[in-house]
Amino acid sequence: MTTSGTSAFNLDLNNLIEEAFERCGAELRTGYDMRTARRSLNLLTIEWANRGINLWTIEQGQIELVTGQGIYPIPTNTIDLLDMVVRQNNGIPSNQIDINISRISESTYSTIPNKLVTGRPIQVWFNRQSGQSNSTTVTLNGTINATATSITVSDASVLPIGGFIKIDNETISYANVVGNVLTNCYRGQNGTTAASHTTGAAISVQNLPSINVWPTPAAGGSPYTFVYWRLRRVQDAGTNGSVEPDIPFRFLPCMVAGLAFYLAQKLPDALQRMQFLKSEYEEQWLMASTEDREKAAIRFVPRTTFYA
């Protein structure tokens, strides 16, 4: 018997949606059917992010830490941070050192008396914001150049006391507010470029996911790099029906079963199948998520504390 010799089967968006409709006892007929299925598919992948770790979405990233700067933006499609270290001598094979940094909660970070003290960062709080921007009535009060570290605004009372703002095309982080002056400003954040801005420029608040490191990086010696492993969002279904979903082949049965269950909630003729489709979806999710796990041995290392 001759086999195909290939192992490349996949479903593009059109075929995936068509299979889900067939499981509902319906047919994909109109452009609206495609749109509503694509919307449900995007909601399905968001649900997966809430169900736990999707190993294929783990990515490594790094941030060059700047002397005195305590807050840094993280890509907006980040779900969570898994592991993180502070690296010294980044990229130097003989001297590169990764040092553990402890993740702390918001309540722990808020109790730190002096958040601007400098040193080697040993703790980090991950602030899981939405990534959305909010317009405000606040404007720039006075022209600033690309190197200004204090920014005077028309009314700082409506702004958070620390975080990110956007002026024109530039994102700026700041750590404190004194009167109507934003202090400890770091320019050109989130991939933008520091630039001059004129008085009266509109200011919006950016709710960016971010890390707050403590202590803030100290000057001198080798620079610090924050290296992290993150979970990112599954890519959107998109509008091109010939694209393939951003999942490994192992999750194809689960995605089809989940989409069929979602569609059954919207198709009157499929309501009688909904309970069956839900059970099938949960069974497929259990099989896929059980397989999609770390299979390395687990080590538990106790931390020793010495008391005087």
Coordinates of C-alpha atoms in Angstrom, one line a residue:
M1 CA 0.0 0.0 0.0
T2 CA 1.3 3.5 -0.9
T3 CA 0.9 6.4 1.4
S4 CA 0.7 10.0 0.5
G5 CA 4.1 10.9 1.9
T6 CA 2.9 14.2 3.2
S7 CA 1.8 15.5 6.6
A8 CA 0.7 19.0 5.8
F9 CA -3.1 18.9 6.2
N10 CA -4.5 22.1 7.5
L11 CA -7.8 24.1 7.2
D12 CA -7.9 27.6 5.8
L13 CA -10.5 30.0 7.1
N14 CA -13.1 29.2 4.5
N15 CA -12.9 25.4 5.0
L16 CA -12.8 25.7 8.8
I17 CA -16.0 27.8 8.9
E18 CA -17.7 25.6 6.4
E19 CA -16.9 22.5 8.5
A20 CA -18.3 24.3 11.6
F21 CA -21.5 25.2 9.7
E22 CA -22.0 21.6 8.6
R23 CA -21.7 20.4 12.2
C24 CA -24.6 22.7 13.0
G25 CA -26.6 21.1 10.2
A26 CA -26.4 24.3 8.1
E27 CA -24.5 25.6 5.1
L28 CA -22.2 28.6 4.6
R29 CA -24.2 30.6 2.0
T30 CA -23.7 34.4 2.3
G31 CA -21.1 37.0 3.1
Y32 CA -22.9 37.7 6.4
D33 CA -22.5 34.0 7.4
M34 CA -18.8 34.4 6.9
R35 CA -18.7 37.7 8.9
T36 CA -20.6 36.3 11.8
A37 CA -18.5 33.1 11.9
R38 CA -15.3 35.2 11.8
R39 CA -16.5 37.3 14.7
S40 CA -17.3 34.2 16.7
L41 CA -13.9 32.7 15.9
N42 CA -12.1 35.7 17.2
L43 CA -14.2 35.5 20.4
L44 CA -13.3 31.8 20.7
T45 CA -9.6 32.5 20.6
I46 CA -10.0 35.1 23.3
E47 CA -11.8 32.5 25.4
W48 CA -8.8 30.2 25.0
A49 CA -6.6 32.9 26.5
N50 CA -8.7 32.9 29.6
R51 CA -8.6 29.1 29.8
G52 CA -4.9 28.9 30.3
I53 CA -1.5 28.8 28.7
N54 CA -1.3 28.2 25.0
L55 CA 2.3 27.1 24.5
W56 CA 2.5 28.1 20.8
T57 CA 1.9 31.7 21.8
I58 CA 5.0 32.0 24.1
E59 CA 7.5 34.6 22.8
Q60 CA 10.7 36.0 24.2
G61 CA 11.3 39.7 24.4
Q62 CA 13.6 42.2 26.0
I63 CA 13.7 45.8 27.1
E64 CA 16.8 47.9 27.6
L65 CA 16.5 49.5 31.0
V66 CA 17.3 53.1 31.3
T67 CA 18.9 54.8 34.4
G68 CA 16.2 56.2 36.7
Q69 CA 13.3 54.9 34.6
G70 CA 10.9 52.6 36.5
I71 CA 8.0 52.0 34.1
Y72 CA 8.3 50.5 30.6
P73 CA 5.6 49.5 28.1
I74 CA 5.0 45.9 27.0
P75 CA 3.4 44.9 23.6
T76 CA -0.3 45.5 23.8
N77 CA -1.1 41.9 22.6
T78 CA 0.5 40.5 25.7
I79 CA -1.8 38.3 27.9
D80 CA 0.7 37.6 30.7
L81 CA 4.3 37.3 31.6
L82 CA 5.5 33.8 32.4
D83 CA 9.2 34.2 33.4
M84 CA 11.6 37.1 33.6
V85 CA 15.2 37.9 34.4
V86 CA 17.5 40.9 34.6
R87 CA 20.5 40.4 32.2
Q88 CA 23.8 42.1 32.5
N89 CA 26.4 42.3 29.7
N90 CA 23.7 41.4 27.1
G91 CA 25.1 39.7 24.0
I92 CA 28.7 39.2 25.5
P93 CA 29.1 35.4 25.5
S94 CA 31.8 35.2 28.1
N95 CA 30.2 37.7 30.6
Q96 CA 26.4 37.6 30.1
I97 CA 24.7 37.0 33.4
D98 CA 21.0 36.4 34.0
I99 CA 19.8 37.3 37.5
N100 CA 16.4 36.4 38.9
I101 CA 13.8 39.2 39.4
S102 CA 10.8 38.5 41.6
R103 CA 7.3 39.3 40.3
I104 CA 5.2 41.1 42.9
S105 CA 1.6 42.2 43.1
E106 CA 0.2 45.7 42.9
S107 CA -0.5 45.8 46.6
T108 CA 3.1 44.9 47.3
Y109 CA 4.5 47.5 44.8
S110 CA 2.2 50.2 46.3
T111 CA 3.8 49.7 49.8
I112 CA 7.3 50.4 48.6
P113 CA 8.3 53.7 50.3
N114 CA 10.6 55.1 47.7
K115 CA 9.8 53.9 44.2
L116 CA 12.5 56.1 42.6
V117 CA 15.5 54.7 44.6
T118 CA 18.2 53.3 42.2
G119 CA 20.1 50.0 42.2
R120 CA 19.9 46.7 40.4
P121 CA 16.2 45.8 39.8
I122 CA 15.1 42.9 42.0
Q123 CA 11.3 43.2 41.8
V124 CA 8.8 43.8 39.1
W125 CA 5.1 44.5 38.9
F126 CA 3.3 43.7 35.7
N127 CA 0.4 46.2 35.2
R128 CA -2.1 44.4 32.9
Q129 CA -3.8 47.4 31.2
S130 CA -6.1 47.2 28.2
G131 CA -3.8 49.0 25.7
Q132 CA -6.6 51.5 24.8
S133 CA -6.1 55.2 24.5
N134 CA -8.5 57.8 26.0
S135 CA -8.8 61.3 24.8
T136 CA -8.8 64.1 27.4
T137 CA -9.5 67.8 27.5
V138 CA -5.9 68.4 28.7
T139 CA -3.5 70.3 26.5
L140 CA 0.2 71.1 26.5
N141 CA 0.9 74.4 28.3
G142 CA 4.1 75.6 26.7
T143 CA 6.3 74.3 23.9
I144 CA 8.7 71.5 24.7
N145 CA 11.7 70.1 22.8
A146 CA 12.6 66.4 22.3
T147 CA 14.7 66.2 25.4
A148 CA 12.4 67.9 28.0
T149 CA 11.9 65.7 31.1
S150 CA 9.3 67.9 32.8
I151 CA 6.0 68.7 30.9
T152 CA 3.5 71.4 32.0
V153 CA -0.1 70.7 31.1
S154 CA -3.3 72.7 31.3
D155 CA -4.9 70.5 34.0
A156 CA -3.1 67.5 35.5
S157 CA -5.9 66.7 37.9
V158 CA -7.6 64.6 35.3
L159 CA -4.5 62.5 34.5
P160 CA -3.2 59.5 36.4
I161 CA -0.3 60.4 38.8
G162 CA 2.0 58.1 36.7
G163 CA 1.8 56.2 33.4
F164 CA 1.8 57.1 29.7
I165 CA 0.5 60.0 27.7
K166 CA 0.5 60.6 23.9
I167 CA 1.2 64.0 22.4
D168 CA 0.9 64.1 18.6
N169 CA 2.7 60.8 17.6
E170 CA 4.9 60.5 20.6
T171 CA 4.3 58.3 23.7
I172 CA 5.8 59.6 26.9
S173 CA 6.1 57.9 30.3
Y174 CA 6.1 59.9 33.5
A175 CA 6.4 58.9 37.2
N176 CA 5.1 61.9 39.2
V177 CA 2.8 64.9 39.0
V178 CA 3.6 68.1 40.9
G179 CA 0.8 70.7 40.4
N180 CA 0.3 70.8 36.7
V181 CA 3.8 69.5 35.9
L182 CA 4.5 65.9 34.8
T183 CA 8.0 65.0 36.1
N184 CA 10.5 62.2 35.5
C185 CA 9.4 62.0 31.9
Y186 CA 11.0 59.5 29.5
R187 CA 10.5 60.3 25.9
G188 CA 9.9 58.2 22.8
Q189 CA 8.3 55.2 24.4
N190 CA 6.4 52.3 22.8
G191 CA 8.4 52.5 19.6
T192 CA 7.7 56.2 19.0
T193 CA 10.3 59.0 18.5
A194 CA 10.9 61.9 20.8
A195 CA 9.9 65.2 19.1
S196 CA 9.2 68.8 19.8
H197 CA 5.6 69.8 20.5
T198 CA 3.8 73.2 20.5
T199 CA 1.6 74.7 23.2
G200 CA -2.0 73.7 22.9
A201 CA -1.3 70.2 21.6
A202 CA -3.9 67.6 22.6
I203 CA -2.9 65.0 25.2
S204 CA -4.4 61.5 25.5
V205 CA -3.9 58.9 28.1
Q206 CA -2.5 55.5 27.0
N207 CA -3.4 52.5 29.1
L208 CA -0.5 50.4 28.0
P209 CA 0.4 47.1 29.6
S210 CA 3.7 47.8 31.4
I211 CA 6.3 46.7 33.9
N212 CA 7.3 48.7 37.0
V213 CA 10.8 47.6 38.1
W214 CA 12.2 48.3 41.6
P215 CA 14.7 49.7 42.3
T216 CA 14.9 51.8 39.2
P217 CA 18.1 51.0 37.2
A218 CA 21.3 52.7 38.6
A219 CA 23.9 54.5 36.5
G220 CA 27.4 53.1 35.9
G221 CA 28.6 49.6 35.3
S222 CA 27.1 47.4 32.7
P223 CA 23.5 48.3 31.6
Y224 CA 20.6 46.1 32.6
T225 CA 18.3 44.3 30.2
F226 CA 14.9 43.0 31.2
V227 CA 14.4 39.7 29.4
Y228 CA 10.9 38.1 29.6
W229 CA 8.8 35.3 28.2
R230 CA 5.3 36.3 27.5
L231 CA 2.0 34.9 26.3
R232 CA 0.7 36.8 23.3
R233 CA -2.8 36.8 21.9
V234 CA -3.7 34.4 19.1
Q235 CA -3.8 36.3 15.8
D236 CA -7.1 37.4 14.5
A237 CA -9.1 35.4 11.9
G238 CA -8.6 38.2 9.4
T239 CA -10.7 38.9 6.3
N240 CA -8.9 36.7 3.8
G241 CA -10.6 33.3 3.6
S242 CA -7.5 31.5 2.3
V243 CA -5.4 32.3 5.4
E244 CA -4.8 29.6 7.9
P245 CA -5.5 30.0 11.7
D246 CA -2.7 30.9 14.1
I247 CA -2.8 27.5 15.8
P248 CA -0.9 24.3 15.6
F249 CA -2.6 21.4 13.8
R250 CA -3.3 19.7 17.1
F251 CA -5.9 22.3 17.9
L252 CA -7.8 22.1 14.6
P253 CA -10.5 19.7 15.9
C254 CA -11.0 21.9 19.0
M255 CA -11.3 25.1 17.0
V256 CA -13.9 23.5 14.6
A257 CA -15.8 22.1 17.5
G258 CA -15.7 25.4 19.4
L259 CA -16.8 27.4 16.4
A260 CA -19.7 25.0 15.8
F261 CA -20.9 25.5 19.4
Y262 CA -20.6 29.3 19.1
L263 CA -22.5 29.2 15.8
A264 CA -25.2 26.9 17.2
Q265 CA -26.1 29.7 19.7
K266 CA -27.0 32.0 16.7
L267 CA -28.6 29.5 14.3
P268 CA -32.3 28.7 15.2
D269 CA -32.2 25.4 13.4
A270 CA -29.1 24.3 15.4
L271 CA -30.5 24.9 18.9
Q272 CA -31.4 21.3 19.3
R273 CA -27.8 20.3 18.6
M274 CA -26.3 22.9 21.0
Q275 CA -25.8 20.7 24.0
F276 CA -24.1 18.0 22.0
L277 CA -21.9 20.5 20.3
K278 CA -20.9 22.0 23.7
S279 CA -20.0 18.5 25.0
E280 CA -18.0 17.8 21.9
Y281 CA -16.2 21.2 22.2
E282 CA -15.3 20.5 25.9
E283 CA -14.0 17.0 25.1
Q284 CA -11.9 18.4 22.2
W285 CA -10.5 21.2 24.4
L286 CA -9.6 18.7 27.2
M287 CA -7.7 16.5 24.8
A288 CA -5.9 19.4 23.1
S289 CA -5.0 21.3 26.3
T290 CA -3.8 18.2 28.0
E291 CA -1.4 17.5 25.1
D292 CA -0.3 21.2 24.9
R293 CA 1.8 21.2 28.1
E294 CA 5.3 21.2 29.3
K295 CA 6.7 17.7 29.4
A296 CA 10.0 18.4 31.1
A297 CA 10.7 17.3 34.7
I298 CA 9.7 19.7 37.4
R299 CA 12.3 20.9 40.0
F300 CA 11.4 22.5 43.3
V301 CA 14.2 24.5 44.8
P302 CA 13.6 25.8 48.4
R303 CA 14.6 29.3 49.2
T304 CA 16.8 29.5 52.3
T305 CA 16.3 32.5 54.6
F306 CA 18.8 33.4 57.3
Y307 CA 17.7 35.1 60.5
A308 CA 20.1 37.1 62.7

